[in-house]
């Protein structure tokens, strides 16, 4: 079974609209990392969340980690074409620096 | 600063042939990872190095995959013989020493796309 579940799998949003992507784990996470991937390219680091209830923002993207540290959301405000891509959540499941476990990703398409 | 370099970007081979991928991490990054990303899936960790030692290779199919980082800098991932199901993007990532804060912030290369026919 998938340790990290992302939803939705894909999302089509009209330019200028807001959207939210979710990432859920059945286990308590030691850290949650959001990455963005464009087709045919590597992953670009967006944000890291480590504390329960933590929230971080960068430009129009806000990420939150719930108090139980089992669920995270990524919210994009006033979406733009540059936001299109695949968003992946990665988690530190073990508490050590032993690499990240990734979800399957959410494919975001922005319609003009 | 220069990013994580990978080559080749694309490779097409027939099943049972061999292939090798090369990765040069960010200067000063002690930890290096190889991930396999099959189309439509998230990246799956194959192997993690700390300097020239293996930290975790539990998900590396050792009957056909091998990886080395002899001098603790660049690394090579080899597949021999390749199977159809090995078609994927092979991503290399690096990070600070795993004992330091921020060690789980990985910087990824652009990946090497393998097609096995």
PDB file of C-alpha atoms in Angstrom:
ATOM      1  CA  UNK A   1       0.000   0.000   0.000  1.00  0.00           C
ATOM      2  CA  UNK A   2       1.089   3.548  -0.689  1.00  0.00           C
ATOM      3  CA  UNK A   3       2.551   5.134   2.457  1.00  0.00           C
ATOM      4  CA  UNK A   4       1.795   8.644   1.248  1.00  0.00           C
ATOM      5  CA  UNK A   5      -1.483   9.356  -0.511  1.00  0.00           C
ATOM      6  CA  UNK A   6      -1.836  12.481  -2.610  1.00  0.00           C
ATOM      7  CA  UNK A   7      -5.116  13.911  -3.826  1.00  0.00           C
ATOM      8  CA  UNK A   8      -6.290  14.732  -6.303  1.00  0.00           C
ATOM      9  CA  UNK A   9      -4.228  12.778  -8.849  1.00  0.00           C
ATOM     10  CA  UNK A  10      -4.809  15.520 -11.391  1.00  0.00           C
ATOM     11  CA  UNK A  11      -6.344  18.956 -11.333  1.00  0.00           C
ATOM     12  CA  UNK A  12      -7.402  21.358 -14.066  1.00  0.00           C
ATOM     13  CA  UNK A  13      -7.881  24.909 -12.827  1.00  0.00           C
ATOM     14  CA  UNK A  14      -8.715  28.107 -14.610  1.00  0.00           C
ATOM     15  CA  UNK A  15      -6.016  30.761 -14.401  1.00  0.00           C
ATOM     16  CA  UNK A  16      -6.581  33.054 -11.446  1.00  0.00           C
ATOM     17  CA  UNK A  17      -8.425  30.467  -9.350  1.00  0.00           C
ATOM     18  CA  UNK A  18      -7.245  29.033  -6.039  1.00  0.00           C
ATOM     19  CA  UNK A  19      -6.499  25.356  -5.507  1.00  0.00           C
ATOM     20  CA  UNK A  20      -5.460  22.903  -2.803  1.00  0.00           C
ATOM     21  CA  UNK A  21      -3.473  19.666  -3.000  1.00  0.00           C
ATOM     22  CA  UNK A  22      -3.420  17.207  -0.106  1.00  0.00           C
ATOM     23  CA  UNK A  23      -0.913  14.690   1.163  1.00  0.00           C
ATOM     24  CA  UNK A  24      -1.876  12.118   3.806  1.00  0.00           C
ATOM     25  CA  UNK A  25       0.089   9.546   5.760  1.00  0.00           C
ATOM     26  CA  UNK A  26      -1.117   6.747   8.022  1.00  0.00           C
ATOM     27  CA  UNK A  27       1.950   7.325  10.196  1.00  0.00           C
ATOM     28  CA  UNK A  28       3.226  10.358  12.060  1.00  0.00           C
ATOM     29  CA  UNK A  29       5.786  12.129   9.935  1.00  0.00           C
ATOM     30  CA  UNK A  30       9.109  13.524  11.083  1.00  0.00           C
ATOM     31  CA  UNK A  31       9.160  16.001   8.215  1.00  0.00           C
ATOM     32  CA  UNK A  32       7.151  16.814   5.101  1.00  0.00           C
ATOM     33  CA  UNK A  33       8.717  18.229   1.953  1.00  0.00           C
ATOM     34  CA  UNK A  34       6.937  19.663  -1.080  1.00  0.00           C
ATOM     35  CA  UNK A  35       8.544  19.505  -4.503  1.00  0.00           C
ATOM     36  CA  UNK A  36       7.490  20.575  -7.984  1.00  0.00           C
ATOM     37  CA  UNK A  37       8.431  18.699 -11.147  1.00  0.00           C
ATOM     38  CA  UNK A  38       8.062  19.843 -14.725  1.00  0.00           C
ATOM     39  CA  UNK A  39       7.739  17.148 -17.374  1.00  0.00           C
ATOM     40  CA  UNK A  40      11.120  15.685 -18.248  1.00  0.00           C
ATOM     41  CA  UNK A  41      12.922  17.531 -15.480  1.00  0.00           C
ATOM     42  CA  UNK A  42      14.061  16.933 -11.953  1.00  0.00           C
ATOM     43  CA  UNK A  43      12.313  17.943  -8.749  1.00  0.00           C
ATOM     44  CA  UNK A  44      12.521  21.492  -7.435  1.00  0.00           C
ATOM     45  CA  UNK A  45      12.327  21.965  -3.663  1.00  0.00           C
ATOM     46  CA  UNK A  46       9.474  24.218  -2.526  1.00  0.00           C
ATOM     47  CA  UNK A  47       9.037  23.981   1.239  1.00  0.00           C
ATOM     48  CA  UNK A  48       9.826  21.919   4.306  1.00  0.00           C
ATOM     49  CA  UNK A  49       7.499  21.451   7.300  1.00  0.00           C
ATOM     50  CA  UNK A  50       8.624  19.790  10.495  1.00  0.00           C
ATOM     51  CA  UNK A  51       6.451  20.949  13.371  1.00  0.00           C
ATOM     52  CA  UNK A  52       2.811  20.109  13.998  1.00  0.00           C
ATOM     53  CA  UNK A  53       0.631  23.045  12.992  1.00  0.00           C
ATOM     54  CA  UNK A  54       3.434  24.651  11.002  1.00  0.00           C
ATOM     55  CA  UNK A  55       2.575  26.846   8.035  1.00  0.00           C
ATOM     56  CA  UNK A  56       4.934  28.352   5.464  1.00  0.00           C
ATOM     57  CA  UNK A  57       4.363  30.613   2.502  1.00  0.00           C
ATOM     58  CA  UNK A  58       6.417  31.547  -0.524  1.00  0.00           C
ATOM     59  CA  UNK A  59       4.968  33.937  -3.054  1.00  0.00           C
ATOM     60  CA  UNK A  60       1.482  32.552  -3.771  1.00  0.00           C
ATOM     61  CA  UNK A  61       2.061  29.076  -2.355  1.00  0.00           C
ATOM     62  CA  UNK A  62       1.211  28.138   1.239  1.00  0.00           C
ATOM     63  CA  UNK A  63       1.903  24.768   2.820  1.00  0.00           C
ATOM     64  CA  UNK A  64       0.555  23.507   6.146  1.00  0.00           C
ATOM     65  CA  UNK A  65       1.224  20.474   8.325  1.00  0.00           C
ATOM     66  CA  UNK A  66      -1.544  19.390  10.695  1.00  0.00           C
ATOM     67  CA  UNK A  67      -1.078  19.087  14.448  1.00  0.00           C
ATOM     68  CA  UNK A  68      -0.844  15.295  14.289  1.00  0.00           C
ATOM     69  CA  UNK A  69       1.831  15.557  11.572  1.00  0.00           C
ATOM     70  CA  UNK A  70      -0.032  13.124   9.324  1.00  0.00           C
ATOM     71  CA  UNK A  71      -1.562  15.436   6.759  1.00  0.00           C
ATOM     72  CA  UNK A  72      -0.270  18.356   4.735  1.00  0.00           C
ATOM     73  CA  UNK A  73      -1.894  20.676   2.255  1.00  0.00           C
ATOM     74  CA  UNK A  74      -0.450  22.889  -0.450  1.00  0.00           C
ATOM     75  CA  UNK A  75      -2.554  25.884  -1.400  1.00  0.00           C
ATOM     76  CA  UNK A  76      -1.975  28.075  -4.438  1.00  0.00           C
ATOM     77  CA  UNK A  77      -3.690  31.457  -4.575  1.00  0.00           C
ATOM     78  CA  UNK A  78      -4.574  33.136  -7.878  1.00  0.00           C
ATOM     79  CA  UNK A  79      -2.986  30.415 -10.009  1.00  0.00           C
ATOM     80  CA  UNK A  80      -0.790  31.311 -12.981  1.00  0.00           C
ATOM     81  CA  UNK A  81       0.452  29.292 -15.980  1.00  0.00           C
ATOM     82  CA  UNK A  82       3.861  29.064 -14.283  1.00  0.00           C
ATOM     83  CA  UNK A  83       2.264  26.984 -11.510  1.00  0.00           C
ATOM     84  CA  UNK A  84       1.551  24.117 -13.924  1.00  0.00           C
ATOM     85  CA  UNK A  85       3.459  20.904 -13.256  1.00  0.00           C
ATOM     86  CA  UNK A  86       3.511  17.898 -10.964  1.00  0.00           C
ATOM     87  CA  UNK A  87       3.508  18.520  -7.233  1.00  0.00           C
ATOM     88  CA  UNK A  88       5.034  15.819  -5.075  1.00  0.00           C
ATOM     89  CA  UNK A  89       5.062  15.467  -1.329  1.00  0.00           C
ATOM     90  CA  UNK A  90       7.993  13.658   0.228  1.00  0.00           C
ATOM     91  CA  UNK A  91       8.196  12.523   3.813  1.00  0.00           C
ATOM     92  CA  UNK A  92      10.811  11.634   6.348  1.00  0.00           C
ATOM     93  CA  UNK A  93       9.162   8.510   7.748  1.00  0.00           C
ATOM     94  CA  UNK A  94      11.916   7.339  10.037  1.00  0.00           C
ATOM     95  CA  UNK A  95      13.313  10.337  11.844  1.00  0.00           C
ATOM     96  CA  UNK A  96      16.794  10.000  10.408  1.00  0.00           C
ATOM     97  CA  UNK A  97      18.260  11.466   7.237  1.00  0.00           C
ATOM     98  CA  UNK A  98      17.569   8.336   5.271  1.00  0.00           C
ATOM     99  CA  UNK A  99      16.004   9.771   2.163  1.00  0.00           C
ATOM    100  CA  UNK A 100      12.410  10.695   1.476  1.00  0.00           C
ATOM    101  CA  UNK A 101       9.365   8.579   0.642  1.00  0.00           C
ATOM    102  CA  UNK A 102       7.294  10.243  -2.078  1.00  0.00           C
ATOM    103  CA  UNK A 103       3.640  10.252  -3.007  1.00  0.00           C
ATOM    104  CA  UNK A 104       2.547   9.636  -6.600  1.00  0.00           C
ATOM    105  CA  UNK A 105       2.149  13.316  -7.318  1.00  0.00           C
ATOM    106  CA  UNK A 106      -0.623  15.681  -8.382  1.00  0.00           C
ATOM    107  CA  UNK A 107      -0.614  16.805 -12.002  1.00  0.00           C
ATOM    108  CA  UNK A 108      -1.736  20.449 -12.154  1.00  0.00           C
ATOM    109  CA  UNK A 109      -2.918  22.026 -15.401  1.00  0.00           C
ATOM    110  CA  UNK A 110      -3.714  25.736 -15.567  1.00  0.00           C
ATOM    111  CA  UNK A 111      -6.231  26.740 -18.224  1.00  0.00           C
ATOM    112  CA  UNK A 112      -5.896  30.276 -19.632  1.00  0.00           C
TER     113      UNK A 112
ATOM    114  CA  UNK B   1      26.248  27.242  -7.566  1.00  0.00           C
ATOM    115  CA  UNK B   2      26.306  24.392 -10.051  1.00  0.00           C
ATOM    116  CA  UNK B   3      23.456  21.906  -9.661  1.00  0.00           C
ATOM    117  CA  UNK B   4      23.428  18.123  -9.711  1.00  0.00           C
ATOM    118  CA  UNK B   5      24.717  16.933 -13.084  1.00  0.00           C
ATOM    119  CA  UNK B   6      23.475  13.718 -14.690  1.00  0.00           C
ATOM    120  CA  UNK B   7      24.261  11.974 -17.947  1.00  0.00           C
ATOM    121  CA  UNK B   8      23.093  10.767 -20.325  1.00  0.00           C
ATOM    122  CA  UNK B   9      19.721  12.541 -20.390  1.00  0.00           C
ATOM    123  CA  UNK B  10      18.186   9.887 -22.605  1.00  0.00           C
ATOM    124  CA  UNK B  11      19.065   6.282 -23.358  1.00  0.00           C
ATOM    125  CA  UNK B  12      17.280   3.657 -25.438  1.00  0.00           C
ATOM    126  CA  UNK B  13      18.440   0.054 -25.200  1.00  0.00           C
ATOM    127  CA  UNK B  14      17.093  -3.399 -25.897  1.00  0.00           C
ATOM    128  CA  UNK B  15      16.253  -5.800 -23.101  1.00  0.00           C
ATOM    129  CA  UNK B  16      19.191  -7.791 -21.758  1.00  0.00           C
ATOM    130  CA  UNK B  17      21.618  -5.009 -22.694  1.00  0.00           C
ATOM    131  CA  UNK B  18      23.485  -3.001 -20.089  1.00  0.00           C
ATOM    132  CA  UNK B  19      23.428   0.722 -19.306  1.00  0.00           C
ATOM    133  CA  UNK B  20      25.235   3.073 -16.955  1.00  0.00           C
ATOM    134  CA  UNK B  21      24.210   6.453 -15.575  1.00  0.00           C
ATOM    135  CA  UNK B  22      26.532   9.029 -14.080  1.00  0.00           C
ATOM    136  CA  UNK B  23      25.882  11.656 -11.437  1.00  0.00           C
ATOM    137  CA  UNK B  24      27.981  14.508 -10.081  1.00  0.00           C
ATOM    138  CA  UNK B  25      26.426  16.020  -6.928  1.00  0.00           C
ATOM    139  CA  UNK B  26      26.617  19.552  -5.608  1.00  0.00           C
ATOM    140  CA  UNK B  27      30.090  20.313  -4.307  1.00  0.00           C
ATOM    141  CA  UNK B  28      30.314  19.602  -0.602  1.00  0.00           C
ATOM    142  CA  UNK B  29      27.221  17.418  -0.434  1.00  0.00           C
ATOM    143  CA  UNK B  30      28.198  14.277   1.406  1.00  0.00           C
ATOM    144  CA  UNK B  31      24.972  12.369   0.795  1.00  0.00           C
ATOM    145  CA  UNK B  32      23.953  11.087  -2.627  1.00  0.00           C
ATOM    146  CA  UNK B  33      20.770   9.282  -3.624  1.00  0.00           C
ATOM    147  CA  UNK B  34      19.567   7.379  -6.674  1.00  0.00           C
ATOM    148  CA  UNK B  35      15.823   7.292  -7.217  1.00  0.00           C
ATOM    149  CA  UNK B  36      13.787   5.449  -9.846  1.00  0.00           C
ATOM    150  CA  UNK B  37      10.655   7.200 -11.145  1.00  0.00           C
ATOM    151  CA  UNK B  38       8.329   5.115 -13.295  1.00  0.00           C
ATOM    152  CA  UNK B  39       5.836   7.059 -15.412  1.00  0.00           C
ATOM    153  CA  UNK B  40       2.902   8.193 -13.283  1.00  0.00           C
ATOM    154  CA  UNK B  41       4.590   7.284 -10.003  1.00  0.00           C
ATOM    155  CA  UNK B  42       6.535   9.134  -7.390  1.00  0.00           C
ATOM    156  CA  UNK B  43      10.300   8.607  -7.113  1.00  0.00           C
ATOM    157  CA  UNK B  44      11.384   5.439  -5.307  1.00  0.00           C
ATOM    158  CA  UNK B  45      14.673   5.362  -3.430  1.00  0.00           C
ATOM    159  CA  UNK B  46      17.130   2.804  -4.803  1.00  0.00           C
ATOM    160  CA  UNK B  47      20.295   3.583  -2.862  1.00  0.00           C
ATOM    161  CA  UNK B  48      21.732   6.191  -0.514  1.00  0.00           C
ATOM    162  CA  UNK B  49      25.431   6.950  -0.041  1.00  0.00           C
ATOM    163  CA  UNK B  50      27.137   8.921   2.713  1.00  0.00           C
ATOM    164  CA  UNK B  51      30.525   9.849   1.242  1.00  0.00           C
ATOM    165  CA  UNK B  52      31.714   6.570  -0.300  1.00  0.00           C
ATOM    166  CA  UNK B  53      29.718   4.284   1.998  1.00  0.00           C
ATOM    167  CA  UNK B  54      26.274   2.788   1.424  1.00  0.00           C
ATOM    168  CA  UNK B  55      23.655   3.895   3.976  1.00  0.00           C
ATOM    169  CA  UNK B  56      20.651   2.085   2.499  1.00  0.00           C
ATOM    170  CA  UNK B  57      20.329  -0.163  -0.551  1.00  0.00           C
ATOM    171  CA  UNK B  58      17.374  -2.226   0.639  1.00  0.00           C
ATOM    172  CA  UNK B  59      15.280  -1.386  -2.433  1.00  0.00           C
ATOM    173  CA  UNK B  60      18.022  -1.886  -5.014  1.00  0.00           C
ATOM    174  CA  UNK B  61      17.411  -5.027  -7.153  1.00  0.00           C
ATOM    175  CA  UNK B  62      20.898  -6.322  -6.599  1.00  0.00           C
ATOM    176  CA  UNK B  63      20.658  -9.125  -9.138  1.00  0.00           C
ATOM    177  CA  UNK B  64      20.770  -6.546 -11.939  1.00  0.00           C
ATOM    178  CA  UNK B  65      21.447  -3.106 -10.438  1.00  0.00           C
ATOM    179  CA  UNK B  66      24.712  -1.887  -8.980  1.00  0.00           C
ATOM    180  CA  UNK B  67      25.938   1.506  -7.855  1.00  0.00           C
ATOM    181  CA  UNK B  68      29.207   2.909  -6.640  1.00  0.00           C
ATOM    182  CA  UNK B  69      30.641   6.143  -5.328  1.00  0.00           C
ATOM    183  CA  UNK B  70      34.275   5.186  -5.037  1.00  0.00           C
ATOM    184  CA  UNK B  71      35.831   8.531  -4.171  1.00  0.00           C
ATOM    185  CA  UNK B  72      32.820   9.934  -2.341  1.00  0.00           C
ATOM    186  CA  UNK B  73      32.020  12.456  -5.043  1.00  0.00           C
ATOM    187  CA  UNK B  74      30.442  11.333  -8.309  1.00  0.00           C
ATOM    188  CA  UNK B  75      28.492   8.123  -8.655  1.00  0.00           C
ATOM    189  CA  UNK B  76      27.560   5.555 -11.286  1.00  0.00           C
ATOM    190  CA  UNK B  77      24.388   3.438 -11.417  1.00  0.00           C
ATOM    191  CA  UNK B  78      24.505   0.369 -13.664  1.00  0.00           C
ATOM    192  CA  UNK B  79      21.803  -1.967 -14.882  1.00  0.00           C
ATOM    193  CA  UNK B  80      22.824  -5.327 -16.341  1.00  0.00           C
ATOM    194  CA  UNK B  81      20.877  -6.977 -17.890  1.00  0.00           C
ATOM    195  CA  UNK B  82      18.018  -4.540 -18.400  1.00  0.00           C
ATOM    196  CA  UNK B  83      14.381  -5.623 -18.360  1.00  0.00           C
ATOM    197  CA  UNK B  84      11.360  -3.926 -19.896  1.00  0.00           C
ATOM    198  CA  UNK B  85      10.142  -2.884 -16.435  1.00  0.00           C
ATOM    199  CA  UNK B  86      13.346  -0.887 -15.889  1.00  0.00           C
ATOM    200  CA  UNK B  87      12.036   1.801 -18.251  1.00  0.00           C
ATOM    201  CA  UNK B  88      11.936   4.866 -16.012  1.00  0.00           C
ATOM    202  CA  UNK B  89      13.645   8.119 -15.173  1.00  0.00           C
ATOM    203  CA  UNK B  90      16.650   7.657 -12.909  1.00  0.00           C
ATOM    204  CA  UNK B  91      17.047  10.656 -10.662  1.00  0.00           C
ATOM    205  CA  UNK B  92      20.160  11.516  -8.730  1.00  0.00           C
ATOM    206  CA  UNK B  93      19.901  13.795  -5.711  1.00  0.00           C
ATOM    207  CA  UNK B  94      22.350  15.111  -3.155  1.00  0.00           C
ATOM    208  CA  UNK B  95      22.162  16.724   0.256  1.00  0.00           C
ATOM    209  CA  UNK B  96      24.298  17.813   3.162  1.00  0.00           C
ATOM    210  CA  UNK B  97      25.866  15.298   5.506  1.00  0.00           C
ATOM    211  CA  UNK B  98      23.006  13.227   6.959  1.00  0.00           C
ATOM    212  CA  UNK B  99      24.024  14.204  10.488  1.00  0.00           C
ATOM    213  CA  UNK B 100      23.495  17.901   9.855  1.00  0.00           C
ATOM    214  CA  UNK B 101      20.322  19.968  10.056  1.00  0.00           C
ATOM    215  CA  UNK B 102      18.567  20.219   6.717  1.00  0.00           C
ATOM    216  CA  UNK B 103      19.999  16.920   5.547  1.00  0.00           C
ATOM    217  CA  UNK B 104      16.638  15.876   4.114  1.00  0.00           C
ATOM    218  CA  UNK B 105      16.433  18.845   1.745  1.00  0.00           C
ATOM    219  CA  UNK B 106      17.392  17.054  -1.440  1.00  0.00           C
ATOM    220  CA  UNK B 107      18.604  18.766  -4.605  1.00  0.00           C
ATOM    221  CA  UNK B 108      17.749  16.747  -7.697  1.00  0.00           C
ATOM    222  CA  UNK B 109      19.370  16.473 -11.088  1.00  0.00           C
ATOM    223  CA  UNK B 110      17.328  16.584 -14.312  1.00  0.00           C
ATOM    224  CA  UNK B 111      17.288  12.798 -14.524  1.00  0.00           C
ATOM    225  CA  UNK B 112      18.258  10.147 -17.056  1.00  0.00           C
ATOM    226  CA  UNK B 113      15.328   8.736 -19.016  1.00  0.00           C
ATOM    227  CA  UNK B 114      15.760   5.047 -19.869  1.00  0.00           C
ATOM    228  CA  UNK B 115      13.629   3.237 -22.433  1.00  0.00           C
ATOM    229  CA  UNK B 116      14.051  -0.535 -22.666  1.00  0.00           C
ATOM    230  CA  UNK B 117      12.657  -2.114 -25.859  1.00  0.00           C
TER     231      UNK B 117
END
